[in-house]
Coordinates of C-alpha atoms in Angstrom, one line a residue:
G1 CA 0.0 0.0 0.0
Q2 CA 2.8 2.4 0.8
S3 CA 4.4 1.8 -2.5
I4 CA 1.2 2.7 -4.3
F5 CA 0.8 6.0 -2.4
S6 CA 4.5 6.9 -3.0
S7 CA 4.0 6.2 -6.8
L8 CA 1.0 8.5 -6.8
D9 CA 3.1 11.2 -5.1
S10 CA 4.4 12.5 -8.5
F11 CA 4.8 16.1 -9.7
V12 CA 4.0 14.9 -13.3
L13 CA 0.7 13.3 -12.1
L14 CA -0.3 16.6 -10.6
A15 CA -1.0 17.7 -14.2
V16 CA -3.9 15.3 -14.4
P17 CA -6.4 16.9 -11.9
L18 CA -5.3 20.3 -13.2
F19 CA -6.2 19.4 -16.8
V20 CA -9.4 17.7 -15.6
L21 CA -10.5 20.9 -13.6
M22 CA -9.6 23.1 -16.6
S23 CA -11.7 20.9 -18.9
Q24 CA -14.6 21.1 -16.6
V25 CA -14.3 24.9 -16.3
L26 CA -14.3 25.2 -20.1
L27 CA -17.2 22.7 -20.4
D28 CA -19.4 24.6 -18.0
G29 CA -18.3 27.9 -19.3
R30 CA -19.5 26.8 -22.8
V31 CA -16.3 27.9 -24.5
G32 CA -17.0 25.1 -27.0
D33 CA -20.0 27.1 -28.4
D34 CA -17.9 30.0 -29.4
L35 CA -15.2 27.8 -30.9
F36 CA -17.8 26.0 -33.1
D37 CA -19.0 29.4 -34.3
V38 CA -15.5 30.3 -35.3
M39 CA -14.9 27.0 -37.2
N40 CA -18.4 27.2 -38.8
A41 CA -17.8 30.8 -40.1
W42 CA -14.7 29.7 -42.0
V43 CA -15.7 26.3 -43.5
R44 CA -19.5 26.3 -43.8
H45 CA -19.3 27.0 -47.6
F46 CA -17.8 23.6 -48.2
P47 CA -19.9 20.5 -48.8
G48 CA -20.8 19.2 -45.3
G49 CA -19.3 22.4 -43.8
L50 CA -21.1 21.9 -40.4
A51 CA -19.6 18.4 -40.2
I52 CA -16.1 19.8 -41.0
A53 CA -16.6 22.4 -38.4
T54 CA -17.5 19.7 -35.9
I55 CA -14.3 17.8 -36.5
L56 CA -12.1 20.9 -36.5
S57 CA -13.7 22.1 -33.2
C58 CA -13.0 18.7 -31.7
A59 CA -9.4 18.9 -32.8
F60 CA -9.0 22.4 -31.4
F61 CA -10.7 21.6 -28.2
A62 CA -8.6 18.5 -27.8
A63 CA -5.5 20.7 -27.9
I64 CA -6.9 22.6 -24.9
T65 CA -8.2 19.9 -22.5
G66 CA -6.5 16.5 -23.5
S67 CA -9.7 14.6 -22.7
S68 CA -11.9 12.6 -25.1
A69 CA -15.0 12.7 -22.9
T70 CA -14.8 16.5 -22.4
T71 CA -14.1 17.1 -26.1
A72 CA -17.1 15.1 -27.3
A73 CA -19.4 16.5 -24.6
T74 CA -18.5 20.1 -25.1
I75 CA -18.6 20.2 -28.9
G76 CA -21.5 17.8 -28.9
M77 CA -23.7 20.2 -27.0
V78 CA -23.6 22.7 -29.7
A79 CA -22.9 20.6 -32.8
F80 CA -25.5 17.9 -32.3
P81 CA -28.6 20.3 -32.4
A82 CA -27.0 22.4 -35.1
L83 CA -26.5 19.4 -37.4
T84 CA -29.7 17.5 -36.8
E85 CA -31.8 20.7 -37.3
R86 CA -30.2 21.1 -40.7
G87 CA -31.1 17.5 -41.8
Y88 CA -27.9 15.7 -41.0
E89 CA -28.6 12.0 -40.3
R90 CA -28.5 11.3 -36.6
R91 CA -26.1 8.3 -36.8
F92 CA -23.7 10.3 -39.0
V93 CA -23.7 13.2 -36.4
L94 CA -23.1 10.8 -33.5
G95 CA -20.3 9.1 -35.5
L96 CA -18.7 12.5 -36.1
L97 CA -18.8 13.3 -32.4
A98 CA -17.5 9.9 -31.4
A99 CA -14.6 10.0 -33.9
G100 CA -13.8 13.7 -33.1
G101 CA -13.8 12.9 -29.4
T102 CA -11.0 10.4 -29.9
L103 CA -8.7 13.2 -30.9
G104 CA -8.7 14.2 -27.2
I105 CA -6.3 11.5 -26.3
L106 CA -4.1 11.9 -29.3
I107 CA -3.6 15.6 -29.8
P108 CA -1.5 17.0 -27.0
P109 CA -1.9 17.9 -24.2
S110 CA -3.2 14.4 -23.6
I111 CA -4.1 13.1 -20.2
P112 CA -3.4 9.5 -21.2
M113 CA 0.1 10.6 -22.4
I114 CA 0.7 12.1 -19.0
L115 CA -0.3 8.9 -17.3
Y116 CA 1.8 6.8 -19.6
G117 CA 4.8 9.1 -19.1
A118 CA 4.4 8.9 -15.4
V119 CA 4.2 5.2 -15.2
T120 CA 6.9 4.4 -17.7
E121 CA 9.1 7.4 -16.7
E122 CA 9.2 8.7 -20.2
S123 CA 9.3 12.4 -21.1
V124 CA 5.9 13.8 -21.2
G125 CA 7.1 16.7 -23.5
K126 CA 8.4 14.2 -26.0
L127 CA 5.2 12.2 -25.9
F128 CA 3.3 15.3 -26.7
M129 CA 5.5 16.1 -29.6
A130 CA 5.0 12.6 -30.9
G131 CA 1.2 13.0 -30.9
I132 CA 1.1 16.2 -33.0
I133 CA 1.5 14.7 -36.5
P134 CA -0.7 11.6 -36.0
G135 CA -3.4 13.9 -34.5
L136 CA -3.3 16.3 -37.5
V137 CA -3.3 13.3 -39.9
L138 CA -6.3 11.7 -38.2
T139 CA -8.1 15.1 -38.2
A140 CA -7.5 15.4 -42.0
I141 CA -8.8 11.9 -42.6
F142 CA -11.9 12.7 -40.6
V143 CA -12.4 15.9 -42.5
I144 CA -12.0 14.2 -46.0
Y145 CA -14.5 11.5 -44.9
A146 CA -17.0 14.2 -43.8
I147 CA -16.7 15.8 -47.2
I148 CA -17.2 12.6 -49.1
R149 CA -20.0 11.5 -46.9
S150 CA -21.7 14.8 -47.1
R151 CA -21.6 14.8 -50.9
G152 CA -23.0 11.4 -51.0
G153 CA -25.7 12.3 -48.5
G154 CA -26.8 15.4 -50.3
Y155 CA -26.0 17.7 -47.4
R156 CA -25.7 21.1 -49.1
A157 CA -23.1 23.8 -48.5
Y158 CA -24.3 27.1 -47.1
E159 CA -23.6 30.6 -48.1
P160 CA -20.0 31.6 -47.2
A161 CA -19.6 34.0 -44.4
S162 CA -18.3 37.4 -45.3
W163 CA -14.7 38.2 -44.4
E164 CA -16.0 40.8 -42.0
E165 CA -18.0 38.2 -40.2
R166 CA -15.2 35.7 -40.1
F167 CA -12.9 38.2 -38.6
R168 CA -15.4 39.5 -36.2
V169 CA -16.3 36.0 -34.8
T170 CA -12.6 35.1 -34.6
R171 CA -11.6 38.4 -32.9
K172 CA -14.4 37.9 -30.4
N173 CA -13.1 34.5 -29.4
L174 CA -9.4 35.2 -29.5
W175 CA -9.1 34.6 -25.8
G176 CA -10.3 31.0 -26.2
I177 CA -8.2 30.5 -29.3
A178 CA -5.0 31.6 -27.5
L179 CA -5.3 28.9 -24.8
P180 CA -3.8 25.9 -26.6
I181 CA -1.1 28.2 -28.1
I182 CA -0.2 29.3 -24.6
I183 CA -0.2 25.7 -23.2
M184 CA 1.7 23.9 -26.0
G185 CA 3.9 26.9 -26.8
G186 CA 5.1 27.1 -23.3
I187 CA 5.8 23.4 -23.1
Y188 CA 7.7 23.2 -26.5
T189 CA 9.7 26.4 -25.8
G190 CA 10.7 25.1 -22.3
V191 CA 9.0 28.0 -20.5
F192 CA 7.2 25.6 -18.3
T193 CA 6.7 21.8 -17.7
P194 CA 3.4 20.0 -18.5
T195 CA 2.4 20.3 -14.9
E196 CA 3.1 24.0 -14.9
A197 CA 1.3 24.4 -18.2
A198 CA -1.8 22.8 -16.7
A199 CA -1.7 25.2 -13.9
V200 CA -1.3 28.2 -16.2
G201 CA -4.1 26.8 -18.4
L202 CA -6.4 26.5 -15.4
I203 CA -5.8 30.0 -14.3
Y204 CA -6.3 31.3 -17.8
S205 CA -9.5 29.3 -18.3
L206 CA -10.9 30.7 -15.0
F207 CA -10.1 34.2 -16.1
I208 CA -11.7 34.0 -19.5
T209 CA -14.9 32.3 -18.2
L210 CA -15.3 34.4 -15.1
V211 CA -14.0 37.8 -16.2
V212 CA -13.9 38.0 -20.1
Y213 CA -17.0 35.9 -21.2
R214 CA -18.7 35.8 -17.9
T215 CA -20.3 32.4 -18.6
L216 CA -19.5 31.3 -15.1
S217 CA -19.8 33.0 -11.7
L218 CA -18.2 32.4 -8.4
K219 CA -21.2 30.4 -7.1
D220 CA -20.8 28.0 -10.0
L221 CA -17.2 27.0 -9.0
P222 CA -18.1 24.5 -6.1
G223 CA -20.1 22.4 -8.6
V224 CA -17.3 22.6 -11.2
C225 CA -14.7 21.5 -8.6
L226 CA -17.0 18.7 -7.3
R227 CA -17.5 17.3 -10.8
S228 CA -13.7 17.4 -11.6
V229 CA -12.8 15.7 -8.2
G230 CA -15.0 12.7 -9.2
T231 CA -13.1 12.3 -12.5
S232 CA -9.7 12.9 -10.9
C233 CA -10.4 10.3 -8.2
M234 CA -11.4 7.7 -10.8
I235 CA -8.2 8.2 -12.7
A236 CA -6.1 8.0 -9.5
M237 CA -7.8 4.7 -8.7
I238 CA -6.9 3.4 -12.1
I239 CA -3.3 4.4 -11.8
A240 CA -3.1 2.8 -8.3
G241 CA -4.6 -0.4 -9.6
A242 CA -2.2 -0.5 -12.5
L243 CA 0.8 0.0 -10.2
L244 CA -0.4 -2.7 -7.8
F245 CA -0.9 -5.1 -10.7
G246 CA 2.6 -4.4 -12.0
R247 CA 4.1 -4.9 -8.6
V248 CA 2.3 -8.3 -8.2
M249 CA 3.5 -9.3 -11.8
T250 CA 7.1 -8.5 -10.8
L251 CA 7.0 -10.4 -7.5
L252 CA 5.6 -13.5 -9.3
E253 CA 8.3 -13.1 -12.1
I254 CA 5.6 -13.3 -14.8
P255 CA 7.5 -11.1 -17.2
Q256 CA 10.4 -13.3 -17.1
Q257 CA 8.3 -16.4 -17.6
L258 CA 6.6 -14.7 -20.6
T259 CA 9.9 -13.8 -22.0
Q260 CA 11.2 -17.3 -21.8
M261 CA 8.0 -18.6 -23.3
V262 CA 8.5 -16.3 -26.4
I263 CA 12.1 -17.4 -26.7
D264 CA 11.1 -21.1 -26.6
A265 CA 8.4 -20.6 -29.2
G266 CA 10.9 -19.3 -31.6
L267 CA 8.5 -16.7 -33.1
S268 CA 9.5 -14.4 -35.9
P269 CA 9.3 -10.6 -35.4
L270 CA 5.9 -10.5 -37.1
G271 CA 4.7 -13.5 -35.1
F272 CA 5.8 -11.8 -31.9
V273 CA 3.8 -8.6 -32.8
I274 CA 0.8 -10.7 -33.6
A275 CA 1.1 -12.6 -30.3
M276 CA 1.4 -9.4 -28.3
N277 CA -1.7 -8.0 -29.9
I278 CA -3.7 -11.1 -29.2
L279 CA -2.4 -11.0 -25.6
M280 CA -3.4 -7.4 -25.2
L281 CA -6.9 -7.9 -26.6
G282 CA -7.3 -10.9 -24.3

């Protein structure tokens, strides 16, 4: 038990509850609504423009919160009614939100990457850097699919927004747009660590929701904190269970036995990869 608590006593893991709380602040502060308006103003003239705006909003919000559930919930609250009211098929909309939500664990900052880095003692900053290109590629694939699916489904394009409207909406929401730039820019330039970035992001998100947009009030904060505590405790229990399981595996020398089993089987490199995938799926 003592080893579990000592393992959880990590400066890196402190980023997890901070990012969770920041995500909850942005969710309750309805920052996703404004973000969707910005994306919609720029891409609605394309076939399936609203679907594209949904994916891009998910990608951008993922770069703020690092949480798939928060990304899907925040963007879904505004995107789902907007798309269904304009005739988009319900299952297509839900598929967009489910797929877009997965970007939350891939595009940095990512809470699962922080957990992986803490458990394996890998550099969280390097893990974040490794997630950028795959995240952008997956976003592009989702956008391409949305365009193709929208053309086939007969979802029409809308009148393009004027440049004046685009700049007006973007300028109005610059505070929210700046958040991922501050977080990731600070990490990549070495100004602060991922944990410090989470703290800065939390303070900034509180500032824009309480002072700038005024979508939250001080009386809302206890509820926001309570909801984030539940999520943070769940994550902490998962980490504790994983660490306990790993310690038991080590004491029973199961990794050594598995290694010897693979050696005795004489598997090829491809066979080893297939075997590991089957083992993980099991």
